[in-house]
Amino acid sequence: MRPMGKNISELSGRQGLEENLFEQIGRITKESDKDRKERLEKLADEFLIGKANVYGAASFYDFTREENKGKEIYVCNGSACLTAGTQNKLHAAICDKFGKDKTGEMVCLGRCHENNAFHYKNRNYSGNDINQLDEIIAGRYTTKEKYHVGATGNPVLTRPYGDIDNYYKIWKTALQIDKDALLHEIMESNLRGRGGAGFPMTFKLESCKNTPGDTKFIVCNADEGDPGAFSDRYLLEERPHSVLMGMMIAGYIMGASQGVLYIRGEYPEAVEICEKEIQRLHQAGFIGKNIKGSGFDFDFKIIKAQGAYICGEETALLSSIEGQRPEVRVRPPYPTQQGLFNKPTVVNNVETLACLPWILQNGGKAFAGIGRGKSTGTKLISLDGHFNRPGLYEADMGTPMRVIIDKLGKGFRVPVKAMHIGGPLGGLVPVSKIDDLTLDFESFNQGGFLLGHASVVCIPQEFTLAKYIEHLFEFTAHESCGKCFPCRLGSTRGKEMFQKALNENYKIDRTLLNDLLDTLETGSLCALGGGLPLPVKNALHYFEEELRPYLA
Ligand SMILES: Cc1cc2nc3c(=O)[nH]c(=O)nc-3n(C[C@H](O)[C@H](O)[C@H](O)COP(=O)(O)O)c2cc1C
Ligand code: SF4
């Protein structure tokens, strides 16, 4: 018997990407109030799937969930806004205007560089924007977000690419080159995935290329959910053609004619920019049928996500596009064998794909010549509002972290005790360790941390670390897909432990906490439950004195 999820993949795939199940669920939950249930049931009938499947998906996401209906404005509850301490005041001001019932929360709007972030009518605001709330409501105010962009070393991703026609010469040339030769170039570059795992890109491309099938997909994972990270957002908004061309090149090599750009719903501006630029590509004849007489067809589909961190995990992301409840899938089969709609699929991160045009233009060897050891090329880094010069930076892999913090970020604005680097599942790096680390996968691993997305959220000296750990457990409990019990239950138990220790006369049993962390680490199916223990263990190791009053 085939697993149920596989059958739903097939049934969802019969409709293909246009008017797909996921988008229709999103539309119905937004539009309908009284007839919502009936419309969702009708949709299930149309797709020949169970009503429970559609209900399971609709009740999962922050934006489609029934209990969140009626929210008009959303306050960011991401880690950087939390440690900046800006959100309580902001929340109060917003509730004053809209009332509690209409005020919701969103997990990280990618405005970590200036905090005070909120979302209203498909637009994000931050910094001093809250002072213009009346103007925003009246539709007379446009956000003036600004952040510093800089580079040290080789600007691979942040360099301006100028005229689009000229830039797409890379694409026109690629279409005339043998696919194996292109693959070889990427192999020589040693490009490793920037989405967290650092997996060599060529392996996936080659595997998918060699898997038989007429229909294949290249999926760009633009669900940048890590609170603190805004590097994918930068690329989508400021360098969209590097991302789009990267997808086209990958698609051409492995034989995929459809590229799916899955962008988080918290980035409405990125969605609009990419939609516009795809139109331009159509007009210029760089995508469509028989592109420039090459015999190759390629087109894009943008999917706007509906608010769920776990959709950044690649198999959950594929289930999400199919309109299934986004639960992490057991591997094998790998997406390159059975991915979207059960077809061979490569999923890559935005930044990984954005490196491809540079690699083809300058050669794989040139890319491999930048960086350190097995970490080649450059890496984007997001620095939060605790830096004197917050912003988005690019540095060669292997650059000392001291250079990034002092030269690029110009040091800390306030006394900082630790940095949470690489998202919620990354390590908690005490400032005393800065001089031991360089910006690359190996250095972070050896130091007992994780490079991840290279986002930096600072924990100021006066911020209670136990409160930060409570936040991490709470985040995981909220975002867990619920497939495996160590994560589903363990994250909630951890949250309760720290909540009680912070608010009541309760001390956490250290043995119990250690058991919980070990169970999460060894028993979780994916890196959400499996990765949460890392920052907690780092905190227990480096900040034992501060945490001691909370422990039995
Ligand atoms: C909980 C969780 C969240 C993730 N979030 C993202 C994400 O937001 N963006 C991303 O590219 N990869 C994310 N990943 C990693 C993906 O599963 C996958 O490894 C990646 O998209 C592959 O692309 P890459 O090889 O280019 O890095 C996440 C993984 C986990 C376990
Ligand atoms: S670890 Fe958590 S998010 Fe990952 S599969 Fe298990 S329940 Fe889902």
Coordinates of C-alpha atoms and ligand atoms in Angstrom, one line a residue:
M1 CA 0.0 0.0 0.0
R2 CA 1.3 3.5 -0.8
P3 CA 1.6 6.0 2.0
M4 CA -1.4 8.4 2.0
G5 CA 0.8 11.5 1.6
K6 CA 2.2 10.1 -1.7
N7 CA -1.3 9.6 -3.1
I8 CA -2.2 13.2 -2.2
S9 CA 1.0 14.4 -3.9
E10 CA -0.2 12.7 -7.1
L11 CA -3.8 14.0 -6.8
S12 CA -2.6 17.5 -6.1
G13 CA -0.1 17.2 -9.0
R14 CA -2.9 16.4 -11.5
Q15 CA -3.8 20.1 -11.2
G16 CA -0.2 21.1 -11.5
L17 CA 1.1 24.5 -10.2
E18 CA -1.6 26.7 -11.6
E19 CA -4.6 27.2 -9.4
N20 CA -2.9 24.7 -7.0
L21 CA -4.4 23.4 -3.9
F22 CA -2.2 25.4 -1.5
E23 CA -3.1 28.7 -3.1
Q24 CA -6.8 27.9 -3.2
I25 CA -6.7 27.0 0.5
G26 CA -5.1 30.4 1.2
R27 CA -7.7 32.2 -0.9
I28 CA -10.7 30.5 0.7
T29 CA -9.5 31.1 4.2
K30 CA -8.9 34.7 3.5
E31 CA -12.1 35.5 1.6
S32 CA -14.8 33.4 3.3
D33 CA -16.2 33.6 6.7
K34 CA -19.6 31.8 7.0
D35 CA -19.1 29.5 4.0
R36 CA -15.5 28.7 4.7
K37 CA -16.1 25.1 5.8
E38 CA -18.3 24.4 2.8
R39 CA -15.9 25.8 0.4
L40 CA -13.0 23.9 1.8
E41 CA -15.0 20.7 1.6
K42 CA -15.9 21.4 -2.0
L43 CA -12.2 21.9 -2.7
A44 CA -11.4 18.6 -1.1
D45 CA -14.0 17.0 -3.4
E46 CA -12.5 18.7 -6.5
F47 CA -9.1 17.3 -5.7
L48 CA -10.5 13.9 -4.7
I49 CA -8.8 14.1 -1.3
G50 CA -10.2 13.8 2.2
K51 CA -11.8 16.7 3.9
A52 CA -9.5 16.1 6.8
N53 CA -6.5 16.7 4.5
V54 CA -7.7 20.1 3.5
Y55 CA -8.7 20.9 7.1
G56 CA -5.3 19.7 8.3
A57 CA -3.5 22.1 6.0
A58 CA -5.8 25.1 6.6
S59 CA -5.6 24.8 10.3
F60 CA -1.8 24.7 10.3
Y61 CA -0.6 28.0 9.0
D62 CA -0.6 31.3 11.0
F63 CA -2.4 33.1 8.2
T64 CA -5.0 30.5 7.4
R65 CA -5.8 29.3 10.9
E66 CA -9.4 30.0 11.9
E67 CA -8.4 31.5 15.3
N68 CA -6.2 34.1 13.6
K69 CA -9.0 35.4 11.4
G70 CA -9.9 39.0 12.0
K71 CA -6.4 40.1 12.8
E72 CA -5.6 43.4 11.0
I73 CA -2.1 44.2 12.2
Y74 CA 0.7 42.1 13.3
V75 CA 3.6 42.7 15.7
C76 CA 6.9 41.0 15.0
N77 CA 7.8 38.6 17.8
G78 CA 11.2 37.5 16.3
S79 CA 14.3 37.1 18.4
A80 CA 16.1 40.3 17.4
C81 CA 13.0 42.5 18.2
L82 CA 12.7 40.6 21.5
T83 CA 16.3 41.2 22.7
A84 CA 16.1 44.8 21.5
G85 CA 13.2 45.2 23.9
T86 CA 11.2 47.3 21.5
Q87 CA 8.0 45.3 21.1
N88 CA 6.1 45.8 24.4
K89 CA 5.8 49.5 23.8
L90 CA 5.0 48.9 20.1
H91 CA 2.4 46.3 21.0
A92 CA 0.7 48.7 23.4
A93 CA 0.6 51.5 20.9
I94 CA -0.9 49.2 18.3
C95 CA -3.4 47.7 20.7
D96 CA -4.5 51.2 21.7
K97 CA -5.4 51.9 18.1
F98 CA -6.7 48.5 16.9
G99 CA -7.7 46.7 20.0
K100 CA -6.3 43.4 21.2
D101 CA -8.5 41.2 19.1
K102 CA -7.3 42.7 15.9
T103 CA -3.6 42.6 16.8
G104 CA -1.8 39.5 15.9
E105 CA 1.8 38.4 15.8
M106 CA 4.2 37.4 13.0
V107 CA 7.5 35.6 13.4
C108 CA 10.3 37.8 12.2
L109 CA 9.6 40.3 9.5
G110 CA 13.3 40.6 8.6
R111 CA 13.7 44.1 10.0
C112 CA 16.1 42.9 12.6
H113 CA 18.5 45.8 11.8
E114 CA 16.1 48.5 13.2
N115 CA 13.5 46.5 15.2
N116 CA 10.1 47.9 16.2
A117 CA 8.8 45.8 13.4
F118 CA 5.1 45.4 12.5
H119 CA 3.0 44.3 9.5
Y120 CA -0.1 46.1 8.2
K121 CA -2.0 45.5 4.9
N122 CA 0.7 43.6 3.1
R123 CA 3.5 46.0 4.1
N124 CA 6.2 45.8 6.7
Y125 CA 7.2 48.7 8.9
S126 CA 10.1 49.2 11.4
G127 CA 12.3 51.8 13.1
N128 CA 10.4 55.0 13.7
D129 CA 7.5 54.0 11.5
I130 CA 5.2 53.5 14.5
N131 CA 5.2 57.3 15.0
Q132 CA 3.4 57.5 11.7
L133 CA 0.6 55.0 12.5
D134 CA -2.2 57.3 11.6
E135 CA -0.6 58.1 8.3
I136 CA 0.0 54.4 7.6
I137 CA -3.7 53.6 8.3
A138 CA -4.7 56.5 6.0
G139 CA -2.5 55.0 3.3
R140 CA -0.4 58.2 3.0
Y141 CA 2.9 56.8 4.3
T142 CA 5.6 54.7 2.7
T143 CA 8.1 53.0 4.9
K144 CA 11.6 54.4 4.5
E145 CA 13.6 51.4 5.7
K146 CA 17.3 51.8 5.2
Y147 CA 20.1 49.4 6.1
H148 CA 23.8 49.4 5.4
V149 CA 25.1 47.0 2.8
G150 CA 28.8 46.3 2.7
A151 CA 31.4 43.8 1.8
T152 CA 34.9 42.9 2.7
G153 CA 36.9 40.7 0.2
N154 CA 35.1 39.6 -3.0
P155 CA 31.6 41.0 -3.6
V156 CA 30.1 38.0 -5.4
L157 CA 26.5 38.6 -4.3
T158 CA 26.4 42.3 -3.4
R159 CA 28.0 43.6 -6.5
P160 CA 25.6 45.6 -8.7
Y161 CA 25.0 43.8 -12.0
G162 CA 23.8 46.8 -14.0
D163 CA 22.0 46.4 -17.2
I164 CA 19.8 43.3 -17.3
D165 CA 20.3 42.5 -21.0
N166 CA 24.0 42.5 -20.4
Y167 CA 23.8 40.4 -17.2
Y168 CA 21.8 37.8 -19.0
K169 CA 24.6 37.2 -21.5
I170 CA 25.7 34.6 -18.9
W171 CA 22.4 32.8 -19.5
K172 CA 22.5 33.0 -23.2
T173 CA 26.1 31.6 -23.1
A174 CA 25.0 28.8 -20.8
L175 CA 22.2 27.7 -23.1
Q176 CA 24.9 26.9 -25.7
I177 CA 27.1 24.9 -23.4
D178 CA 26.9 21.2 -22.7
K179 CA 25.1 20.5 -19.5
D180 CA 27.8 18.2 -18.1
A181 CA 30.3 21.0 -18.7
L182 CA 28.2 23.4 -16.7
L183 CA 27.8 20.8 -13.9
H184 CA 31.5 20.3 -13.9
E185 CA 32.1 24.1 -13.4
I186 CA 29.8 24.1 -10.4
M187 CA 31.5 21.0 -9.1
E188 CA 34.8 22.8 -9.3
S189 CA 33.4 25.7 -7.4
N190 CA 32.7 23.4 -4.4
L191 CA 29.5 25.4 -3.8
R192 CA 27.8 24.3 -0.6
G193 CA 24.2 25.0 0.3
R194 CA 23.7 28.2 2.2
G195 CA 20.4 27.1 3.7
G196 CA 22.0 25.6 6.8
A197 CA 23.3 22.1 6.1
G198 CA 26.2 23.1 3.8
F199 CA 25.4 20.2 1.4
P200 CA 27.4 20.3 -1.9
M201 CA 25.1 21.6 -4.6
T202 CA 26.4 19.4 -7.4
F203 CA 25.4 16.2 -5.7
K204 CA 21.7 17.2 -5.8
L205 CA 21.9 18.6 -9.3
E206 CA 23.6 15.5 -10.6
S207 CA 21.3 13.1 -8.9
C208 CA 18.2 14.8 -10.2
K209 CA 19.7 15.1 -13.7
N210 CA 20.3 11.3 -13.7
T211 CA 16.8 10.5 -12.4
P212 CA 14.6 9.6 -15.3
G213 CA 11.5 11.7 -15.8
D214 CA 9.9 14.2 -18.2
T215 CA 8.7 16.6 -15.5
K216 CA 11.2 17.9 -12.9
F217 CA 11.3 20.9 -10.7
I218 CA 13.8 23.4 -9.3
V219 CA 12.5 24.9 -6.1
C220 CA 14.0 27.9 -4.5
N221 CA 13.6 27.9 -0.8
A222 CA 12.9 31.5 0.0
D223 CA 11.1 30.8 3.3
E224 CA 13.9 32.5 5.3
G225 CA 12.2 31.9 8.7
D226 CA 15.3 32.2 10.9
P227 CA 14.6 35.2 13.2
G228 CA 17.6 37.5 12.7
A229 CA 18.2 36.6 9.0
F230 CA 17.4 39.0 6.2
S231 CA 20.0 38.0 3.6
D232 CA 17.6 36.1 1.4
R233 CA 15.2 39.0 1.6
Y234 CA 18.0 41.3 0.5
L235 CA 18.8 39.1 -2.5
L236 CA 15.1 38.7 -3.5
E237 CA 14.6 42.5 -3.3
E238 CA 17.9 43.9 -4.4
R239 CA 19.5 41.2 -6.5
P240 CA 16.5 39.2 -7.8
H241 CA 18.1 38.4 -11.2
S242 CA 21.0 36.5 -9.5
V243 CA 18.4 34.3 -7.8
L244 CA 16.2 33.9 -10.9
M245 CA 19.1 33.2 -13.2
G246 CA 20.5 30.8 -10.7
M247 CA 17.2 28.8 -10.8
M248 CA 17.2 28.9 -14.6
I249 CA 20.8 27.6 -14.8
A250 CA 20.0 24.8 -12.3
G251 CA 16.8 24.0 -14.2
Y252 CA 18.6 23.8 -17.5
I253 CA 21.4 21.5 -16.1
M254 CA 19.0 19.0 -14.6
G255 CA 16.2 19.2 -17.2
A256 CA 13.6 21.1 -15.1
S257 CA 11.3 23.4 -17.1
Q258 CA 9.5 24.8 -14.0
G259 CA 11.0 26.8 -11.3
V260 CA 9.0 27.3 -8.1
L261 CA 9.9 30.3 -5.9
Y262 CA 8.5 29.7 -2.5
I263 CA 8.6 33.0 -0.7
R264 CA 7.5 33.6 2.9
G265 CA 4.3 35.6 3.2
E266 CA 6.1 37.9 5.7
Y267 CA 8.1 39.3 2.8
P268 CA 5.3 40.9 0.6
E269 CA 7.8 43.3 -1.0
A270 CA 10.0 40.5 -2.1
V271 CA 7.0 38.7 -3.7
E272 CA 6.1 41.8 -5.7
I273 CA 9.6 42.5 -6.9
C274 CA 10.2 39.0 -8.1
E275 CA 6.8 39.0 -9.9
K276 CA 7.7 42.2 -11.7
E277 CA 11.2 40.9 -12.7
I278 CA 9.8 37.6 -14.0
Q279 CA 7.5 39.7 -16.3
R280 CA 10.6 41.5 -17.5
L281 CA 12.3 38.2 -18.3
H282 CA 9.3 37.1 -20.3
Q283 CA 9.3 40.4 -22.3
A284 CA 13.0 40.0 -23.0
G285 CA 12.5 36.4 -24.1
F286 CA 14.8 35.0 -21.5
I287 CA 12.1 32.6 -20.3
G288 CA 9.2 30.9 -22.0
K289 CA 9.1 28.4 -24.8
N290 CA 12.2 27.5 -26.8
I291 CA 14.3 30.2 -25.1
K292 CA 16.5 32.0 -27.7
G293 CA 16.1 29.0 -30.1
S294 CA 17.8 26.6 -27.6
G295 CA 14.9 24.2 -27.5
F296 CA 14.7 24.7 -23.7
D297 CA 11.5 25.8 -22.0
F298 CA 11.5 27.4 -18.6
D299 CA 9.0 29.4 -16.5
F300 CA 8.5 30.4 -12.9
K301 CA 5.8 30.0 -10.4
I302 CA 5.8 32.1 -7.3
I303 CA 4.2 30.6 -4.2
K304 CA 3.5 33.0 -1.4
A305 CA 3.7 31.0 1.9
Q306 CA 1.2 31.3 4.7
G307 CA 3.3 31.7 7.9
A308 CA 5.0 28.5 9.2
Y309 CA 8.7 28.3 10.0
I310 CA 8.8 24.5 9.4
C311 CA 8.1 25.1 5.7
G312 CA 11.8 26.1 5.4
E313 CA 12.6 22.4 5.9
E314 CA 12.7 21.2 2.3
T315 CA 10.3 18.3 2.5
A316 CA 7.8 20.2 4.6
L317 CA 8.1 22.9 1.9
L318 CA 7.3 20.4 -0.8
S319 CA 4.2 19.2 1.1
S320 CA 3.2 22.8 1.6
I321 CA 3.3 23.5 -2.2
E322 CA 1.2 20.4 -2.7
G323 CA -1.4 21.7 -0.3
Q324 CA -0.8 19.0 2.3
R325 CA -0.2 19.7 6.0
P326 CA 3.5 20.6 5.9
E327 CA 4.9 17.7 7.9
V328 CA 8.5 16.8 7.5
R329 CA 8.9 13.7 5.3
V330 CA 11.0 10.6 6.1
R331 CA 14.0 10.2 3.7
P332 CA 14.7 8.2 1.5
P333 CA 13.2 8.8 -1.0
Y334 CA 15.1 12.1 -1.4
P335 CA 13.5 15.0 -3.2
T336 CA 15.8 14.5 -6.1
Q337 CA 14.1 11.1 -6.6
Q338 CA 10.6 11.9 -5.5
G339 CA 10.0 15.5 -4.7
L340 CA 7.3 17.9 -5.7
F341 CA 4.2 16.0 -6.9
N342 CA 6.5 12.9 -6.6
K343 CA 8.6 14.2 -9.4
P344 CA 12.4 14.6 -9.3
T345 CA 13.1 17.9 -7.6
V346 CA 16.1 20.0 -6.4
V347 CA 15.5 22.3 -3.5
N348 CA 18.1 25.0 -2.9
N349 CA 18.4 28.1 -0.8
V350 CA 18.2 31.6 -2.3
E351 CA 21.8 32.4 -1.6
T352 CA 23.1 29.1 -3.0
L353 CA 21.3 29.7 -6.3
A354 CA 22.3 33.3 -6.5
C355 CA 26.0 32.2 -6.6
L356 CA 25.5 30.4 -9.9
P357 CA 25.7 33.3 -12.4
W358 CA 29.0 34.4 -10.8
I359 CA 30.4 30.9 -11.0
L360 CA 29.5 30.6 -14.7
Q361 CA 30.8 34.0 -15.5
N362 CA 34.1 33.7 -13.6
G363 CA 34.6 29.9 -13.5
G364 CA 34.3 27.4 -10.7
K365 CA 38.0 27.6 -9.9
A366 CA 37.7 31.3 -9.2
F367 CA 34.9 30.7 -6.8
A368 CA 36.8 27.9 -5.1
G369 CA 39.8 30.3 -4.8
I370 CA 37.8 32.4 -2.5
G371 CA 37.2 31.2 1.1
R372 CA 38.9 28.7 3.3
G373 CA 39.2 25.0 3.0
K374 CA 35.9 23.2 2.2
S375 CA 34.0 26.5 2.7
T376 CA 34.4 28.2 -0.7
G377 CA 33.0 31.5 -1.9
T378 CA 31.5 34.2 0.2
K379 CA 28.8 34.4 2.8
L380 CA 26.1 37.0 3.5
I381 CA 25.7 38.0 7.1
S382 CA 22.8 39.9 8.8
L383 CA 23.8 42.1 11.7
D384 CA 21.0 43.1 14.1
G385 CA 20.2 46.5 15.7
H386 CA 22.7 46.0 18.5
F387 CA 25.5 46.8 16.2
N388 CA 26.7 50.4 15.7
R389 CA 26.3 49.7 12.0
P390 CA 23.6 47.1 11.6
G391 CA 23.0 45.8 8.1
L392 CA 23.7 43.2 5.5
Y393 CA 27.3 42.3 4.7
E394 CA 29.2 40.0 2.4
A395 CA 32.5 38.5 3.4
D396 CA 34.8 35.8 2.1
M397 CA 34.3 32.5 3.9
G398 CA 37.1 32.2 6.4
T399 CA 37.0 35.9 7.4
P400 CA 37.7 36.3 11.1
M401 CA 34.5 37.0 13.1
R402 CA 36.4 39.9 14.8
V403 CA 36.6 41.6 11.4
I404 CA 32.9 41.1 10.8
I405 CA 31.9 42.5 14.2
D406 CA 34.4 45.3 14.5
K407 CA 35.1 46.3 10.9
L408 CA 31.8 45.7 9.3
G409 CA 29.4 46.1 12.2
K410 CA 31.6 48.7 13.9
G411 CA 31.2 47.0 17.2
F412 CA 28.3 46.7 19.6
R413 CA 26.1 49.7 20.5
V414 CA 25.5 48.4 24.0
P415 CA 27.3 45.8 26.2
V416 CA 26.6 42.3 24.7
K417 CA 27.2 39.0 26.4
A418 CA 26.4 36.6 23.6
M419 CA 25.4 36.3 20.0
H420 CA 22.9 33.9 18.6
I421 CA 24.4 33.1 15.2
G422 CA 22.7 31.0 12.5
G423 CA 19.1 31.2 13.5
P424 CA 17.1 29.7 16.4
L425 CA 18.9 26.3 15.9
G426 CA 22.3 27.9 15.7
G427 CA 24.8 28.1 18.6
L428 CA 24.9 30.7 21.3
V429 CA 28.3 32.3 21.0
P430 CA 29.7 34.1 24.0
V431 CA 31.6 37.2 23.1
S432 CA 34.7 35.7 24.6
K433 CA 34.8 33.3 21.7
I434 CA 34.8 35.9 18.9
D435 CA 38.5 35.6 18.3
D436 CA 38.4 31.8 18.0
L437 CA 35.9 31.8 15.1
T438 CA 36.2 32.4 11.4
L439 CA 33.2 32.7 9.1
D440 CA 33.0 29.2 7.7
F441 CA 31.2 25.9 8.3
E442 CA 34.3 24.1 9.8
S443 CA 35.3 26.8 12.3
F444 CA 31.8 27.0 13.7
N445 CA 31.4 23.2 13.9
Q446 CA 34.8 22.8 15.6
G447 CA 33.8 25.5 18.1
G448 CA 30.6 23.7 18.9
F449 CA 28.4 26.2 17.1
L450 CA 26.7 26.4 13.7
L451 CA 27.2 28.8 10.8
G452 CA 23.6 28.3 9.5
H453 CA 22.4 31.4 7.7
A454 CA 25.0 33.6 9.4
S455 CA 22.5 35.8 11.0
V456 CA 23.6 37.5 14.2
V457 CA 21.1 38.3 17.0
C458 CA 22.8 39.9 20.0
I459 CA 21.9 39.2 23.6
P460 CA 22.6 42.3 25.6
Q461 CA 24.2 42.1 29.0
E462 CA 21.1 43.0 30.8
F463 CA 18.8 40.6 28.9
T464 CA 17.9 37.6 31.1
L465 CA 19.3 34.5 29.4
A466 CA 16.6 32.2 30.9
K467 CA 14.0 34.3 29.2
Y468 CA 15.8 33.9 25.9
I469 CA 15.9 30.1 26.4
E470 CA 12.2 30.2 27.2
H471 CA 11.7 32.1 23.9
L472 CA 13.5 29.4 22.0
F473 CA 11.4 26.6 23.4
E474 CA 8.3 28.6 22.8
F475 CA 9.3 29.3 19.2
T476 CA 9.9 25.6 18.6
A477 CA 6.6 24.6 20.3
H478 CA 4.8 27.0 18.1
E479 CA 6.5 26.0 14.9
S480 CA 6.8 22.2 15.5
C481 CA 5.1 20.3 12.7
G482 CA 4.1 17.7 15.3
K483 CA 5.2 14.7 13.4
C484 CA 7.5 13.3 16.1
F485 CA 6.9 13.4 19.8
P486 CA 10.3 14.5 21.1
C487 CA 9.8 17.8 19.4
R488 CA 6.1 18.1 19.7
L489 CA 6.0 17.4 23.4
G490 CA 9.5 18.2 24.4
S491 CA 9.4 21.8 23.2
T492 CA 6.3 22.5 25.2
R493 CA 7.7 20.8 28.3
G494 CA 10.9 22.9 28.0
K495 CA 8.9 26.0 27.6
E496 CA 6.9 25.2 30.7
M497 CA 10.0 24.5 32.7
F498 CA 11.6 27.9 32.0
Q499 CA 8.3 29.7 32.3
K500 CA 7.8 28.3 35.8
A501 CA 11.4 29.0 36.8
L502 CA 11.1 32.6 35.6
N503 CA 7.7 33.3 37.2
E504 CA 7.2 31.0 40.2
N505 CA 9.2 29.6 43.1
Y506 CA 10.4 26.6 40.9
K507 CA 13.8 25.3 40.1
I508 CA 14.5 23.2 37.0
D509 CA 15.7 19.7 37.7
R510 CA 19.0 19.6 35.8
T511 CA 18.8 15.9 35.2
L512 CA 15.3 16.2 33.8
L513 CA 16.5 19.1 31.5
N514 CA 19.5 17.1 30.3
D515 CA 17.2 14.1 29.6
L516 CA 14.9 16.4 27.6
L517 CA 17.7 17.9 25.6
D518 CA 19.2 14.5 24.8
T519 CA 15.8 13.1 23.8
L520 CA 15.2 16.1 21.5
E521 CA 18.7 15.8 20.0
T522 CA 18.6 12.1 19.3
G523 CA 14.9 11.4 18.8
S524 CA 13.8 14.2 16.5
L525 CA 13.1 13.6 12.9
C526 CA 14.5 17.0 11.7
A527 CA 16.7 19.7 12.8
L528 CA 14.0 21.8 14.4
G529 CA 13.6 19.5 17.4
G530 CA 17.1 18.1 16.9
G531 CA 18.8 21.5 16.7
L532 CA 17.1 23.3 19.6
P533 CA 19.4 21.7 22.3
L534 CA 22.5 23.3 20.8
P535 CA 21.9 26.9 21.9
V536 CA 20.4 25.7 25.2
K537 CA 23.5 23.5 25.9
N538 CA 25.8 26.4 24.9
A539 CA 23.9 28.6 27.4
L540 CA 24.2 26.1 30.2
H541 CA 27.9 25.6 29.4
Y542 CA 29.0 29.3 29.1
F543 CA 26.5 31.0 31.3
E544 CA 26.1 28.6 34.2
E545 CA 26.5 31.2 36.8
E546 CA 23.7 33.3 35.4
L547 CA 21.4 30.3 35.0
R548 CA 22.2 28.7 38.4
P549 CA 19.4 30.5 40.3
Y550 CA 16.9 28.8 38.0
L551 CA 18.3 25.3 38.4
A552 CA 17.9 22.8 41.2
Ligands
LIG1 C1 13.5 23.6 10.7 C2 14.2 23.9 9.5 C3 14.1 25.1 8.8 C4 14.8 25.4 7.7 N1 14.6 26.6 7.1 C5 15.3 26.9 5.9 C6 15.1 28.1 5.3 O1 14.4 29.0 5.8 N2 15.7 28.4 4.1 C7 16.5 27.4 3.6 O2 17.1 27.6 2.5 N3 16.7 26.2 4.2 C8 16.1 25.9 5.3 N4 16.3 24.7 5.9 C9 17.2 23.7 5.2 C10 16.4 23.0 4.1 O3 15.8 21.9 4.7 C11 17.3 22.6 3.0 O4 18.5 21.9 3.6 C12 17.8 23.7 2.1 O5 16.7 24.4 1.6 C13 18.6 23.1 1.0 O6 19.2 24.2 0.2 P1 20.7 24.4 0.2 O7 21.4 23.1 -0.1 O8 20.9 25.4 -0.9 O9 21.1 24.9 1.5 C14 15.6 24.4 7.1 C15 15.8 23.2 7.7 C16 15.1 22.9 8.9 C17 15.3 21.6 9.5
SF4_2 S1 11.6 17.6 14.9 FE1 9.7 18.8 15.1 S2 9.4 19.9 13.2 FE2 10.9 18.2 12.8 S3 9.7 16.5 12.1 FE3 9.8 16.3 14.3 S4 7.9 17.3 15.1 FE4 8.3 18.0 13.0

